[in-house]
Coordinates of C-alpha atoms and ligand atoms in Angstrom, one line a residue:
M17 CA 0.0 0.0 0.0
N18 CA 1.2 3.5 -0.7
A19 CA 1.7 5.3 2.5
A20 CA 1.0 8.7 1.0
A21 CA -2.5 7.6 -0.1
T22 CA -3.7 7.3 3.5
S23 CA -4.5 10.0 6.0
I24 CA -3.5 9.1 9.5
R25 CA -4.3 11.6 12.2
F26 CA -2.7 11.8 15.6
F27 CA -3.5 13.8 18.7
N28 CA -0.3 15.9 19.1
T29 CA 0.4 16.8 22.7
L30 CA 2.3 19.9 21.5
T31 CA -0.8 21.5 19.9
R32 CA -3.4 19.6 21.9
R33 CA -5.3 18.7 18.7
K34 CA -5.6 16.0 16.1
E35 CA -3.3 16.6 13.1
T36 CA -2.9 14.8 9.8
F37 CA 0.4 12.9 10.0
T38 CA 3.0 13.9 7.4
P39 CA 6.4 12.5 8.0
I40 CA 9.5 14.5 7.1
E41 CA 10.6 12.0 4.5
P42 CA 7.8 10.5 2.4
D43 CA 7.0 6.9 3.4
K44 CA 9.6 6.9 6.2
V45 CA 8.9 7.5 9.9
R46 CA 11.6 8.1 12.6
M47 CA 10.3 7.4 16.0
Y48 CA 11.7 7.6 19.5
T49 CA 10.0 6.0 22.5
C50 CA 11.3 6.4 26.1
G51 CA 12.4 3.0 27.2
P52 CA 12.6 1.3 30.6
T53 CA 14.7 2.4 33.5
V54 CA 16.2 -1.0 34.2
Y55 CA 16.1 -0.8 38.0
D56 CA 13.3 -3.4 38.6
Y57 CA 10.9 -5.7 36.6
A58 CA 8.7 -3.5 34.5
H59 CA 5.0 -3.3 35.6
I60 CA 1.9 -3.6 33.6
G61 CA 1.6 0.2 33.4
N62 CA 5.0 0.3 31.7
Y63 CA 3.8 -2.4 29.3
R64 CA 0.7 -0.5 28.5
A65 CA 2.9 2.3 27.1
F66 CA 5.2 -0.1 25.2
L67 CA 2.2 -2.0 23.7
F68 CA 0.6 1.3 22.6
E69 CA 3.9 2.1 20.9
D70 CA 4.0 -1.3 19.3
L71 CA 0.5 -0.9 18.0
L72 CA 1.4 2.5 16.6
K73 CA 4.5 1.2 14.8
R74 CA 2.6 -1.8 13.5
W75 CA -0.2 0.4 12.2
L76 CA 2.3 2.7 10.4
E77 CA 3.9 -0.3 8.8
H78 CA 0.6 -1.7 7.8
R79 CA -0.1 1.6 6.1
G80 CA 3.1 1.2 4.1
Y81 CA 5.6 3.3 6.1
T82 CA 9.1 2.1 6.9
V83 CA 9.6 2.9 10.6
T84 CA 13.0 3.5 12.3
H85 CA 12.3 3.0 15.9
V86 CA 14.7 3.8 18.7
M87 CA 14.1 2.9 22.3
N88 CA 16.6 3.8 25.0
L89 CA 17.5 1.9 28.1
T90 CA 18.1 4.1 31.1
D91 CA 20.8 2.2 32.9
V92 CA 22.2 5.1 35.0
D93 CA 20.0 7.5 36.9
D94 CA 19.0 8.1 40.5
K95 CA 16.9 4.9 40.7
T96 CA 19.4 2.5 39.2
I97 CA 22.2 3.8 41.4
K98 CA 20.1 3.5 44.6
G99 CA 19.0 0.0 43.6
S100 CA 22.4 -1.3 43.0
Q101 CA 23.7 0.1 46.2
K102 CA 20.9 -1.5 48.2
Q103 CA 21.8 -4.9 46.7
Q104 CA 25.6 -4.1 47.0
I105 CA 26.4 -5.1 43.5
P106 CA 28.0 -3.1 40.7
L107 CA 25.6 -0.9 38.7
E108 CA 26.3 -2.8 35.5
Q109 CA 25.5 -6.2 37.0
Y110 CA 22.4 -4.8 38.6
T111 CA 21.0 -3.2 35.4
A112 CA 22.0 -6.2 33.2
R113 CA 19.6 -8.4 35.2
Y114 CA 16.6 -6.1 34.5
T115 CA 17.6 -5.5 30.9
K116 CA 17.6 -9.2 30.3
A117 CA 14.2 -9.5 32.0
F118 CA 12.8 -6.6 29.9
F119 CA 13.8 -8.3 26.6
E120 CA 12.2 -11.6 27.8
D121 CA 9.0 -9.7 28.7
I122 CA 8.7 -7.9 25.4
T123 CA 9.3 -11.2 23.5
A124 CA 6.5 -12.9 25.6
L125 CA 4.2 -9.9 24.7
N126 CA 5.0 -10.2 21.0
I127 CA 6.3 -6.6 20.9
K128 CA 8.3 -6.0 17.7
P129 CA 11.9 -5.1 18.5
A130 CA 13.1 -1.6 17.9
N131 CA 15.9 -0.9 15.5
H132 CA 18.2 0.4 18.2
Y133 CA 18.2 0.1 22.0
P134 CA 20.9 2.6 23.0
K135 CA 22.1 2.3 26.6
A136 CA 22.7 5.5 28.4
T137 CA 26.1 4.3 29.8
S138 CA 27.3 3.7 26.2
H139 CA 26.6 7.3 25.2
I140 CA 28.4 9.5 27.8
P141 CA 30.5 11.2 25.1
E142 CA 27.4 12.3 23.2
M143 CA 25.9 13.6 26.3
T144 CA 29.0 15.6 27.4
S145 CA 29.3 17.1 23.9
L146 CA 25.6 18.2 24.0
I147 CA 26.1 19.7 27.4
K148 CA 29.2 21.6 26.2
T149 CA 27.2 23.0 23.3
L150 CA 24.6 24.2 25.8
I151 CA 27.3 25.9 28.0
N152 CA 28.8 27.6 24.9
K153 CA 25.4 28.9 23.8
G154 CA 24.7 30.3 27.3
Y155 CA 21.9 27.8 28.2
A156 CA 23.8 26.0 30.9
Y157 CA 26.0 26.9 33.8
K158 CA 28.2 25.3 36.4
V159 CA 27.6 25.7 40.1
P160 CA 30.2 25.6 42.9
D161 CA 29.9 21.8 43.4
N162 CA 30.8 21.4 39.7
S163 CA 27.3 20.2 38.7
I164 CA 25.9 21.7 35.5
Y165 CA 22.3 23.1 35.3
Y166 CA 20.0 24.2 32.5
A167 CA 18.9 27.8 32.8
I168 CA 15.2 27.5 31.8
K169 CA 14.7 31.3 31.6
K170 CA 17.1 31.4 28.7
F171 CA 14.9 29.1 26.6
K172 CA 11.9 31.2 25.6
N173 CA 9.7 28.3 24.7
Y174 CA 10.1 26.5 28.0
G175 CA 6.8 25.1 28.9
K176 CA 5.4 24.7 25.4
L177 CA 4.7 21.0 25.8
S178 CA 3.3 20.9 29.3
K179 CA 1.7 24.3 29.0
I180 CA 3.2 25.6 32.2
K181 CA 3.4 29.4 32.3
P182 CA 7.0 30.7 32.3
Q183 CA 6.1 33.5 34.9
A184 CA 5.2 30.7 37.4
L185 CA 8.7 29.3 37.1
K186 CA 11.1 29.9 40.0
T187 CA 14.0 30.7 37.7
G188 CA 17.4 30.5 39.4
A189 CA 16.2 27.9 41.8
R190 CA 17.6 24.4 41.1
V191 CA 16.4 20.9 41.2
K192 CA 18.9 18.0 41.2
T193 CA 16.7 15.0 41.3
D194 CA 15.5 13.5 37.9
E195 CA 11.8 13.5 38.8
Y196 CA 9.9 16.4 40.2
E197 CA 6.4 18.1 40.0
K198 CA 5.3 20.9 37.7
E199 CA 5.1 23.2 40.7
E200 CA 8.8 22.7 41.3
A201 CA 9.8 23.7 37.7
Q202 CA 13.2 25.2 37.9
D203 CA 16.7 24.9 36.5
F204 CA 17.4 21.2 36.2
A205 CA 20.6 19.1 36.4
L206 CA 22.3 18.2 33.1
W207 CA 25.5 16.9 34.8
K208 CA 25.6 15.8 38.4
A209 CA 29.1 16.2 39.9
W210 CA 30.2 13.1 41.9
T211 CA 29.2 12.9 45.5
P212 CA 30.0 10.1 48.0
E213 CA 26.4 8.8 47.6
D214 CA 27.2 7.9 44.0
G215 CA 29.8 5.4 45.2
D216 CA 31.7 4.0 42.2
V217 CA 29.3 5.3 39.6
F218 CA 31.0 8.2 37.8
W219 CA 32.7 9.1 34.5
E220 CA 35.8 11.3 34.3
T221 CA 35.0 13.7 31.5
E222 CA 35.8 17.2 30.2
L223 CA 32.9 18.3 32.4
G224 CA 34.5 16.9 35.5
K225 CA 33.9 13.7 37.5
G226 CA 30.2 12.8 37.6
R227 CA 27.3 11.4 35.7
P228 CA 24.5 12.7 33.4
G229 CA 21.0 13.7 34.4
W230 CA 18.2 11.6 33.1
H231 CA 16.8 14.1 30.6
I232 CA 20.0 14.8 28.7
E233 CA 20.3 11.0 28.0
C234 CA 17.2 11.0 25.8
S235 CA 18.1 14.2 24.0
A236 CA 21.6 12.9 23.1
M237 CA 20.5 9.4 22.1
S238 CA 17.4 10.3 20.1
M239 CA 19.3 12.9 18.1
K240 CA 22.3 10.6 17.5
Y241 CA 20.1 7.9 15.9
L242 CA 17.3 9.9 14.4
G243 CA 18.7 13.4 13.6
E244 CA 18.0 16.8 15.2
T245 CA 14.4 16.8 14.0
F246 CA 12.4 13.6 13.8
D247 CA 8.8 12.6 13.4
I248 CA 7.3 11.0 16.5
H249 CA 8.2 10.8 20.2
C250 CA 6.1 8.8 22.6
G251 CA 5.9 8.1 26.3
G252 CA 3.4 8.1 29.1
V253 CA 1.5 11.3 30.2
D254 CA 3.7 11.4 33.3
N255 CA 6.7 12.0 31.0
I256 CA 5.3 15.2 29.6
F257 CA 6.7 17.1 32.6
P258 CA 9.5 17.3 33.4
H259 CA 11.1 14.7 31.1
H260 CA 9.9 15.7 27.7
E261 CA 9.7 19.4 28.4
N262 CA 13.4 19.2 29.3
E263 CA 14.2 17.2 26.3
I264 CA 12.8 19.9 24.1
A265 CA 14.6 22.6 25.9
Q266 CA 18.0 20.8 25.6
S267 CA 17.6 19.7 22.0
E268 CA 16.1 22.8 20.5
A269 CA 18.5 25.1 22.4
A270 CA 21.5 23.1 21.0
S271 CA 20.3 22.7 17.4
D272 CA 18.1 25.7 16.8
K273 CA 15.7 23.4 15.1
P274 CA 12.4 21.9 16.1
F275 CA 13.1 18.6 18.0
V276 CA 10.0 16.5 17.4
R277 CA 7.0 17.0 15.1
Y278 CA 4.4 14.8 16.8
W279 CA 4.3 14.0 20.5
L280 CA 2.1 11.1 21.5
H281 CA 1.3 10.3 25.1
N282 CA -0.6 7.4 26.6
E283 CA -2.8 7.8 29.6
H284 CA -2.4 6.0 33.0
L285 CA -3.4 2.5 33.9
L286 CA -5.5 1.9 36.9
V287 CA -5.8 -1.5 38.6
E288 CA -9.2 -2.5 39.9
G289 CA -10.3 1.2 39.8
R290 CA -7.4 2.8 41.6
K291 CA -3.8 3.9 41.0
M292 CA -1.5 1.0 41.0
A293 CA 0.7 1.1 44.1
K294 CA 2.5 -1.4 46.3
K295 CA 0.7 0.0 49.3
F296 CA -2.7 -0.7 47.8
G297 CA -1.8 -4.3 47.0
N298 CA -2.7 -3.8 43.3
F299 CA 0.8 -3.5 41.9
Y300 CA 1.6 -6.1 39.2
T301 CA 4.7 -6.7 37.1
L302 CA 4.2 -8.7 34.0
R303 CA 6.0 -11.5 35.8
D304 CA 3.4 -11.5 38.6
L305 CA 0.6 -12.2 36.1
L306 CA 2.6 -14.9 34.2
K307 CA 3.3 -16.6 37.5
R308 CA -0.5 -16.8 38.0
G309 CA -0.7 -18.6 34.7
Y310 CA -2.0 -15.9 32.5
D311 CA -1.1 -16.0 28.8
P312 CA 1.1 -13.1 27.8
I313 CA -0.7 -12.7 24.5
V314 CA -4.0 -12.3 26.4
I315 CA -2.4 -9.6 28.5
R316 CA -1.2 -8.0 25.3
F317 CA -4.7 -8.0 23.9
L318 CA -6.2 -6.6 27.0
L319 CA -3.6 -3.8 27.4
L320 CA -3.9 -2.6 23.8
S321 CA -7.7 -3.0 23.4
T322 CA -8.5 0.4 24.9
H323 CA -7.7 3.7 23.2
Y324 CA -4.3 4.9 24.3
R325 CA -5.5 8.3 25.4
A326 CA -8.2 6.8 27.6
Q327 CA -7.5 5.8 31.2
F328 CA -7.5 2.1 31.3
N329 CA -8.8 0.1 34.2
F330 CA -7.1 -3.3 34.5
T331 CA -9.2 -6.0 36.2
F332 CA -9.0 -9.8 36.3
E333 CA -12.5 -10.1 34.8
G334 CA -11.2 -8.0 31.9
L335 CA -8.3 -10.4 31.5
D336 CA -10.8 -13.3 31.3
A337 CA -12.8 -11.5 28.7
A338 CA -9.7 -10.8 26.7
G339 CA -8.8 -14.5 26.8
A340 CA -12.3 -15.3 25.4
A341 CA -11.8 -12.7 22.7
V342 CA -8.5 -14.0 21.6
E343 CA -9.9 -17.5 21.5
R344 CA -12.8 -16.3 19.4
L345 CA -10.4 -14.9 16.8
R346 CA -8.3 -18.1 16.8
N347 CA -11.3 -20.4 16.5
F348 CA -12.6 -18.2 13.7
V349 CA -9.3 -18.7 11.7
R350 CA -9.4 -22.4 12.5
R351 CA -12.9 -22.8 11.2
L352 CA -12.0 -21.0 8.0
Q353 CA -9.6 -23.9 7.2
D354 CA -12.6 -26.3 7.0
A355 CA -14.8 -24.1 4.8
N356 CA -15.9 -25.8 1.5
G357 CA -19.3 -24.4 0.6
K358 CA -20.7 -23.3 -2.7
G359 CA -20.0 -19.6 -2.2
S360 CA -21.8 -16.7 -0.5
G361 CA -22.8 -14.9 -3.7
G362 CA -20.7 -11.8 -3.0
R363 CA -21.7 -11.5 0.6
I364 CA -18.2 -12.3 1.8
A365 CA -16.6 -9.8 -0.5
E366 CA -19.0 -7.1 0.8
L367 CA -18.2 -8.0 4.4
V368 CA -14.4 -7.9 3.6
R369 CA -14.7 -4.4 2.1
G370 CA -16.8 -3.3 5.1
V371 CA -14.3 -4.4 7.7
Q372 CA -11.3 -3.1 5.8
A373 CA -12.9 0.3 5.7
G374 CA -14.2 0.2 9.3
F375 CA -11.0 -1.1 10.9
G376 CA -8.8 1.2 8.7
E377 CA -10.7 4.4 9.3
A378 CA -10.8 3.8 13.1
M379 CA -7.1 3.1 13.3
D380 CA -6.2 6.1 11.1
D381 CA -8.2 8.2 13.5
D382 CA -5.6 8.5 16.2
L383 CA -5.4 4.7 16.6
N384 CA -8.9 4.2 17.8
V385 CA -8.4 0.6 18.4
S386 CA -11.6 -0.1 20.4
V387 CA -13.7 1.0 17.4
A388 CA -11.5 -1.0 15.1
L389 CA -11.9 -4.1 17.2
A390 CA -15.7 -3.7 17.3
A391 CA -15.7 -3.7 13.5
L392 CA -13.5 -6.8 13.5
F393 CA -15.7 -8.7 15.9
D394 CA -18.9 -7.8 14.0
F395 CA -17.2 -9.2 10.9
V396 CA -16.2 -12.4 12.7
R397 CA -19.8 -12.8 13.9
E398 CA -21.3 -12.3 10.4
V399 CA -18.8 -14.7 8.7
N400 CA -19.3 -17.3 11.4
A401 CA -23.0 -17.2 10.6
L402 CA -22.2 -17.9 6.9
L403 CA -19.8 -20.7 8.0
D404 CA -22.7 -22.1 10.1
A405 CA -24.9 -22.1 6.9
D406 CA -22.0 -23.8 5.1
V407 CA -22.0 -21.3 2.2
V408 CA -18.5 -20.0 2.4
S409 CA -16.4 -21.3 -0.5
R410 CA -12.8 -22.4 -0.2
K411 CA -11.7 -19.3 -2.2
E412 CA -13.7 -17.0 0.0
A413 CA -12.3 -18.6 3.1
D414 CA -8.8 -18.1 1.9
E415 CA -9.5 -14.5 1.2
V416 CA -10.8 -14.0 4.7
A417 CA -7.9 -15.9 6.2
G418 CA -5.5 -13.6 4.3
L419 CA -7.4 -10.6 5.6
M420 CA -7.2 -11.9 9.2
Q421 CA -3.5 -12.4 8.8
G422 CA -3.2 -8.7 7.8
F423 CA -5.1 -7.6 10.9
D424 CA -3.0 -9.9 13.0
G425 CA 0.1 -8.2 11.7
V426 CA -1.3 -5.1 13.6
L427 CA -2.8 -6.8 16.6
G428 CA -0.3 -9.6 17.1
V429 CA -2.6 -12.0 19.0
I430 CA -3.7 -14.8 16.7
G431 CA -0.4 -16.2 15.5
E432 CA -0.2 -19.6 13.9
V433 CA -3.4 -21.5 14.5
K434 CA -2.8 -25.2 14.5
T435 CA -5.5 -27.6 13.4
E436 CA -3.5 -30.8 14.1
E437 CA -3.5 -30.9 17.9
A438 CA -3.1 -34.1 19.8
L439 CA -6.3 -35.2 21.4
P440 CA -5.9 -37.5 24.4
K441 CA -7.1 -41.0 23.7
E442 CA -9.7 -41.0 26.5
A443 CA -11.1 -37.7 25.2
E444 CA -11.5 -39.3 21.8
A445 CA -13.6 -42.0 23.2
L446 CA -15.7 -39.6 25.2
I447 CA -16.4 -37.5 22.0
K448 CA -17.6 -40.7 20.3
Q449 CA -19.8 -41.6 23.2
R450 CA -21.2 -38.0 23.2
E451 CA -21.9 -38.3 19.4
A452 CA -23.8 -41.5 20.0
A453 CA -25.8 -39.9 22.9
R454 CA -26.7 -37.0 20.6
K455 CA -27.8 -39.3 17.8
A456 CA -30.0 -41.1 20.3
G457 CA -31.5 -37.8 21.5
N458 CA -30.0 -38.3 25.0
W459 CA -29.2 -34.6 25.5
A460 CA -28.6 -34.9 29.3
R461 CA -25.9 -37.6 28.7
A462 CA -24.4 -35.5 25.8
D463 CA -24.2 -32.4 28.1
A464 CA -22.7 -34.4 30.9
L465 CA -20.0 -35.7 28.5
R466 CA -19.4 -32.2 27.3
L467 CA -18.7 -31.1 30.8
K468 CA -16.4 -34.0 31.5
L469 CA -14.5 -33.2 28.3
R470 CA -14.3 -29.6 29.4
E471 CA -12.7 -30.7 32.7
M472 CA -10.1 -32.4 30.6
G473 CA -9.4 -29.2 28.8
V474 CA -11.3 -30.2 25.6
V475 CA -13.9 -27.9 24.3
V476 CA -16.5 -29.4 21.9
E477 CA -18.7 -27.5 19.6
D478 CA -21.5 -28.7 17.3
T479 CA -21.3 -27.3 13.8
P480 CA -23.1 -28.2 10.6
Q481 CA -19.9 -29.9 9.5
G482 CA -20.1 -32.1 12.6
V483 CA -18.5 -32.0 16.0
R484 CA -15.4 -29.8 16.4
W485 CA -13.1 -29.8 19.3
R486 CA -10.2 -27.8 20.5
L487 CA -7.8 -27.9 23.5
E488 CA -8.4 -25.1 25.9
K489 CA -5.4 -23.0 26.6
K490 CA -4.1 -23.6 30.1
S491 CA -4.3 -20.3 32.0
Ligands
ZN508 ZN1 13.2 9.5 27.7

């Protein structure tokens, strides 16, 4: 498909409105997404962001764009240093454990890998050079302890992303921690001079002995891999201030060019109706859910099925419903393999056109995935009815299967659907007994056998083609 022929619109946090997406280079998209801080196992709120970004990338690719995606790994900051000291192991060893876990998690969630995963600790020279530019241009200054700060009053557009008013800023006051509230907006640390609390974490550079602040890491690494101006930058809404506001200030002051054209931010995740927090007992890493036996693909489906700009309430009932929805899609694809009817007389072609338009228009409209999924499940229901009536021809079924494969390139939840599954011997016997009971009109016995099979993890369905069975996913 020709990317230029489509019209994708995104809600741009910078302008607070939906805009038609036009990349700098035709058919190519350069995109940066703030990656994990590898100080702990990532929680499901983190994965909501990473799954939204995966959906975004897959949709752009579906529409014909070639996407260059960079996701950084924050492996030195206040949190990683604190964590490694608590466990009394070197920073590198500490972050390596969580970096490995992160890659295992995204593989389990079927998240497409980025083109580059730059580590902050491998880009100290790029950061020091950026800070030097900022000093030379008068945007940064050194304080008596040798740390270097960004002077926000020097950058006239400070606040343009988060919409904070410059007059409210306490200019001249300084904040050294990486994270702080809007009300505390002030000069922030670009370079943190070594203090005994940093232990053995420091670099000897032209700027002195110390380490970078968190914000400069993303400015330096994004511009290195994507250029001074690129198309899309994503993150959670909590990154708007101070992280992304500071990235803009650093990058644009250094380059005198616009940094990013489209800023996309996903909303928070709630768990059982409230903010996820260890103190509320509703804090889940992906690993916590996998330990409980949940299928990562079902978690994937649940976390991406709500529009990214809507608050999402995670519940275990929602997870069960997501499991049923994924099964419905897989069963549908499985059923298509058996179709051999005389043809629907154009009805299938009409439904295919309808779902392509419905799904496509919804996704083009700022990734409105819930509307797109509604169109998809309507389509599945209608084609299932035609399969029940045994009118779908082999050719039509192949066309629908190809279409489903295309949708799954975006959703990433159906995968390879196997028809040849091994049925336990005793289940085979029970299915035969149940068939006999049905033929004899003994519905009570047939139902009892169905339940017994269900307990063995075998789901039976009666279709016009006869009895179908499938193994229930263990979850
Ligand atoms: Zn970042």
